[in-house]
mmCIF file of C-alpha atoms in Angstrom:
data_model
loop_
_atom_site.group_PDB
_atom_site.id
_atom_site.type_symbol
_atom_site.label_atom_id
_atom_site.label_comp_id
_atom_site.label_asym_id
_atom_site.label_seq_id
_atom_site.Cartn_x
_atom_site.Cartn_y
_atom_site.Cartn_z
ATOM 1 C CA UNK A 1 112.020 88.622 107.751
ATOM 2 C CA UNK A 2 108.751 89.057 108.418
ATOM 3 C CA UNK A 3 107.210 92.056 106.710
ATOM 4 C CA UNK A 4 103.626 92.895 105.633
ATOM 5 C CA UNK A 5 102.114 96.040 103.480
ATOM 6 C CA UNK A 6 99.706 96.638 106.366
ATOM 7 C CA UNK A 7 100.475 95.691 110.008
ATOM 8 C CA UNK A 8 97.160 94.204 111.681
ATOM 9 C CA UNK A 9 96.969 93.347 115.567
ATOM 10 C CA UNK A 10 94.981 90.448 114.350
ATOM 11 C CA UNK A 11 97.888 88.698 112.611
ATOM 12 C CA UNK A 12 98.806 85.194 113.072
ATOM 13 C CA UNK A 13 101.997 85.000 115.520
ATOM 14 C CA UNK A 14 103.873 82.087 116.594
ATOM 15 C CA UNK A 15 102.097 79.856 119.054
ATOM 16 C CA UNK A 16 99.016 81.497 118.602
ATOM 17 C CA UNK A 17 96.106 80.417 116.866
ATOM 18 C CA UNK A 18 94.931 81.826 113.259
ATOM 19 C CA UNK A 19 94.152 81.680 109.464
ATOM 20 C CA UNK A 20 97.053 83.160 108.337
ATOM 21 C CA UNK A 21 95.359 85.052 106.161
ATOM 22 C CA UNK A 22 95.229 88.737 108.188
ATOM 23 C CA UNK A 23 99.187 89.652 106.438
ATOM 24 C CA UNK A 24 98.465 88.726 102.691
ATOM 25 C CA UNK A 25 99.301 90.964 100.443
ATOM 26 C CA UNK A 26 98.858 90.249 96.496
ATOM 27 C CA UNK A 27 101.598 89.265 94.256
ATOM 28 C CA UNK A 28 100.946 92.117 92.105
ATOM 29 C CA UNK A 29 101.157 95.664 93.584
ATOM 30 C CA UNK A 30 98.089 98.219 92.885
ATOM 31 C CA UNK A 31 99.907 100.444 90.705
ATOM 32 C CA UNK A 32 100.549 97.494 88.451
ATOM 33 C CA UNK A 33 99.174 98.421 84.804
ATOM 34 C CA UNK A 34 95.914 95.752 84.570
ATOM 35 C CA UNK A 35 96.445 92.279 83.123
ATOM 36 C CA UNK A 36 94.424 91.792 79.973
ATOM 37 C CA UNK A 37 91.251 89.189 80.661
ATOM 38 C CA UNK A 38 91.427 86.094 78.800
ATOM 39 C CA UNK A 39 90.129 85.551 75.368
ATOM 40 C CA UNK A 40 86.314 85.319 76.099
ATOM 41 C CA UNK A 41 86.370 85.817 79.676
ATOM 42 C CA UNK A 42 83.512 86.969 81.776
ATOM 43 C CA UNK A 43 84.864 86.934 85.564
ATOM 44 C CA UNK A 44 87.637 88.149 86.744
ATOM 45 C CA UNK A 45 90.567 86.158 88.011
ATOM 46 C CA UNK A 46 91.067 86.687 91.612
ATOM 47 C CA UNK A 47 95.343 87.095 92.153
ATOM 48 C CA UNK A 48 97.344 84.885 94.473
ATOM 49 C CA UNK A 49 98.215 86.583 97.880
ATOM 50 C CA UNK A 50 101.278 85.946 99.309
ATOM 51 C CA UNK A 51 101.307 85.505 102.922
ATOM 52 C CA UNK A 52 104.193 87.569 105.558
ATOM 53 C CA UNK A 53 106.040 84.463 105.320
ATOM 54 C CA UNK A 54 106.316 84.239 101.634
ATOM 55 C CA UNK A 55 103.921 81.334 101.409
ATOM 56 C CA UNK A 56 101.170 81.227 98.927
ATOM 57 C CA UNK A 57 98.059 80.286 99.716
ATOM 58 C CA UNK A 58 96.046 77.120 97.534
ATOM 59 C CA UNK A 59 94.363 79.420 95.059
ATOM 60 C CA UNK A 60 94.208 81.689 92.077
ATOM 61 C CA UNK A 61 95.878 82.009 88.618
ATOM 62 C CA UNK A 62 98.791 79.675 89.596
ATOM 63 C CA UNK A 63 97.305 77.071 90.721
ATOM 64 C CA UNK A 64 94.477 76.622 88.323
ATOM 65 C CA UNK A 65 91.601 77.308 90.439
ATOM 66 C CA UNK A 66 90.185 80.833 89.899
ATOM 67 C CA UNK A 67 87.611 82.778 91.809
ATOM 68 C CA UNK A 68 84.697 84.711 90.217
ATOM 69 C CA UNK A 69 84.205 87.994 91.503
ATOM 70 C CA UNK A 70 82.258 89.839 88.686
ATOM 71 C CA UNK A 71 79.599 88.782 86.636
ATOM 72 C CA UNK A 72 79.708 89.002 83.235
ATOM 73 C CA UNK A 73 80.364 92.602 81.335
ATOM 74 C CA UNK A 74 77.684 92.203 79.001
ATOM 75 C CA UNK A 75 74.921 90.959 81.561
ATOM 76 C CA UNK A 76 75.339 94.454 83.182
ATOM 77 C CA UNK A 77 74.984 96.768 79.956
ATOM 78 C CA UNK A 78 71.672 97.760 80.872
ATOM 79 C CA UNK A 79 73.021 99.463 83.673
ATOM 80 C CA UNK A 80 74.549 102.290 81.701
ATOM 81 C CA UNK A 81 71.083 103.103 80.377
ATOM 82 C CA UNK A 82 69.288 103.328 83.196
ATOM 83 C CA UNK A 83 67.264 106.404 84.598
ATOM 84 C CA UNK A 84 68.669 106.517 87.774
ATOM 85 C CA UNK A 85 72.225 107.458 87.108
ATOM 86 C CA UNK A 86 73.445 110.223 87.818
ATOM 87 C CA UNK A 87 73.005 112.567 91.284
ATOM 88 C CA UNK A 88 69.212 111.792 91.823
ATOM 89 C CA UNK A 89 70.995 107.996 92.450
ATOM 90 C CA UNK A 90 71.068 108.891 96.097
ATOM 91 C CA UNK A 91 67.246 108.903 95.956
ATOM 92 C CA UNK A 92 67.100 105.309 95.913
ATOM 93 C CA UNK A 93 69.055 104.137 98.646
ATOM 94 C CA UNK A 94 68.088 105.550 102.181
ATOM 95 C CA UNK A 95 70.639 107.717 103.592
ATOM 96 C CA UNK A 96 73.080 107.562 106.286
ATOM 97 C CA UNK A 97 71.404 108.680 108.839
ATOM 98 C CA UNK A 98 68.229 108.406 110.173
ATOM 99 C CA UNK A 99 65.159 108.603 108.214
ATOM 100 C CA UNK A 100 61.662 109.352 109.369
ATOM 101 C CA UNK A 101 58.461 107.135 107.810
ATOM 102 C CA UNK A 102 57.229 110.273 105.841
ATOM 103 C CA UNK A 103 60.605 111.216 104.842
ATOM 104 C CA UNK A 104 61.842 107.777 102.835
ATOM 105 C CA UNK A 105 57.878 107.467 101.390
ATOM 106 C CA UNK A 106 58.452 110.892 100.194
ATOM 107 C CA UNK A 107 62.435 109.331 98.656
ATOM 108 C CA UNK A 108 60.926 106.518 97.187
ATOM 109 C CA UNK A 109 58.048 107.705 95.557
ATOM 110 C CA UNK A 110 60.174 110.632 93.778
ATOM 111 C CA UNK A 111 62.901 107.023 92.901
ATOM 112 C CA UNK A 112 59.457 104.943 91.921
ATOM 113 C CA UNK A 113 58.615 107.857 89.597
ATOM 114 C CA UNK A 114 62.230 107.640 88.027
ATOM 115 C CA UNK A 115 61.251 104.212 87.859
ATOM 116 C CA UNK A 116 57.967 104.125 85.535
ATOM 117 C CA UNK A 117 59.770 105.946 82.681
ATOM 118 C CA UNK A 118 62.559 103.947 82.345
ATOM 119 C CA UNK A 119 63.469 101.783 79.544
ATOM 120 C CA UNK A 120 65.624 99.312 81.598
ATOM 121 C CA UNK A 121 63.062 98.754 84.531
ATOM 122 C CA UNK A 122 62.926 95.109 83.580
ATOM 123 C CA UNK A 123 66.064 93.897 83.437
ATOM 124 C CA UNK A 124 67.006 96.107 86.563
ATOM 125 C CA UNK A 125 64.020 94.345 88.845
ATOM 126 C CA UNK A 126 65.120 90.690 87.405
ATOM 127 C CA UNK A 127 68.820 91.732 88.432
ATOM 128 C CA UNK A 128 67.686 92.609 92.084
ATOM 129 C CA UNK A 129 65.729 89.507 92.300
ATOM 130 C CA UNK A 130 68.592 87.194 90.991
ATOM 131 C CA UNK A 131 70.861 88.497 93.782
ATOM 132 C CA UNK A 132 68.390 89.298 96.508
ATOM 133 C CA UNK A 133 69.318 92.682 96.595
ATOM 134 C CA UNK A 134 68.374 93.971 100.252
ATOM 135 C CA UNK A 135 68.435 97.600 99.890
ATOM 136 C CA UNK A 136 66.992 100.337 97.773
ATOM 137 C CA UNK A 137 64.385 100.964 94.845
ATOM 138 C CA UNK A 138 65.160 98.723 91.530
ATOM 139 C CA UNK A 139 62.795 98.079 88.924
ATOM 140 C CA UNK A 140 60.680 99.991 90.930
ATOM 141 C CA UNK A 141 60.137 98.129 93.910
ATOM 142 C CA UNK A 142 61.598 98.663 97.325
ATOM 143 C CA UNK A 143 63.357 96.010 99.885
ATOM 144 C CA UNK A 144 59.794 94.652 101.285
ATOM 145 C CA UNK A 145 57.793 94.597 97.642
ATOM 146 C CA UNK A 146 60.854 92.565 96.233
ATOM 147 C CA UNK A 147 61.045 90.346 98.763
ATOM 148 C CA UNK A 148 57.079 89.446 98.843
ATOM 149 C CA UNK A 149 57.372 88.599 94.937
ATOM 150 C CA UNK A 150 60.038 86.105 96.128
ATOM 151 C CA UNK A 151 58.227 84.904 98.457
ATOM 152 C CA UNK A 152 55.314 83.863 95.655
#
């Protein structure tokens, strides 16, 4: 039998060419109540999919290689503290749609001025640094002004 949770036109059929990836599905279904995290864990533990075929693939909690896909809990605290949270949040990304020059000067200044008052403004800019965060105001700095400090 060969049934997935999500049919894809992209799926690997016989004779053809593919990962085999496109019809896994994971082991556990989503309305599964959470696993507890390990004693002292910081990264979550990515689950084993199971491909249409029933064959898993070389990775995750049964086979003893596990993927990070969070950083650690406590690295992020400052987050909850920060200025920006909360509706005026959509102030420091650009919208959607199109965006005249005056228009996003105008955004970020009124994010930038979130910015200067805020306790967190530190740790926020060294966060956007560490992952080379290509979008928005943190720390107070936009895309360009982030990227020229890296640059030094």
């Amino acid at each position: 039998m060969d049934w997935c949770s999500r049919s894809n036109p992209r799926r690997e059929r016989r004779g053809t060419i593919g990962s085999g990836l496109a019809g896994a599905r994971l082991l556990r279904p989503a309305s599964a109540p959470p696993r507890e995290r390990p004693e002292g864990a910081g990264s979550i533990v990515q689950e084993q999919p199971v491909l249409c075929d029933g064959r898993r693939r070389g990775y995750g909690p049964q086979s003893g290689v596990t993927v990070a896909v969070a950083t650690q809990a406590s690295e992020l605290e400052w987050q909850v503290r920060a200025a920006c949270r909360g509706p005026q949040a959509v102030m420091f990304f650009p919208p959607s749609t199109f965006e005249r020059k005056d228009e996003k000067a105008d955004r970020e200044q009124r994010a930038k001025a979130i910015c200067a008052s805020c306790s967190v403004r530190k740790d926020c800019l060294e966060y956007a640094l560490r992952i080379r965060e290509p979008h928005g105001i943190w720390g107070g700095l936009n895309e360009l002004e982030r990227r020229v400090l890296l640059s030094k």
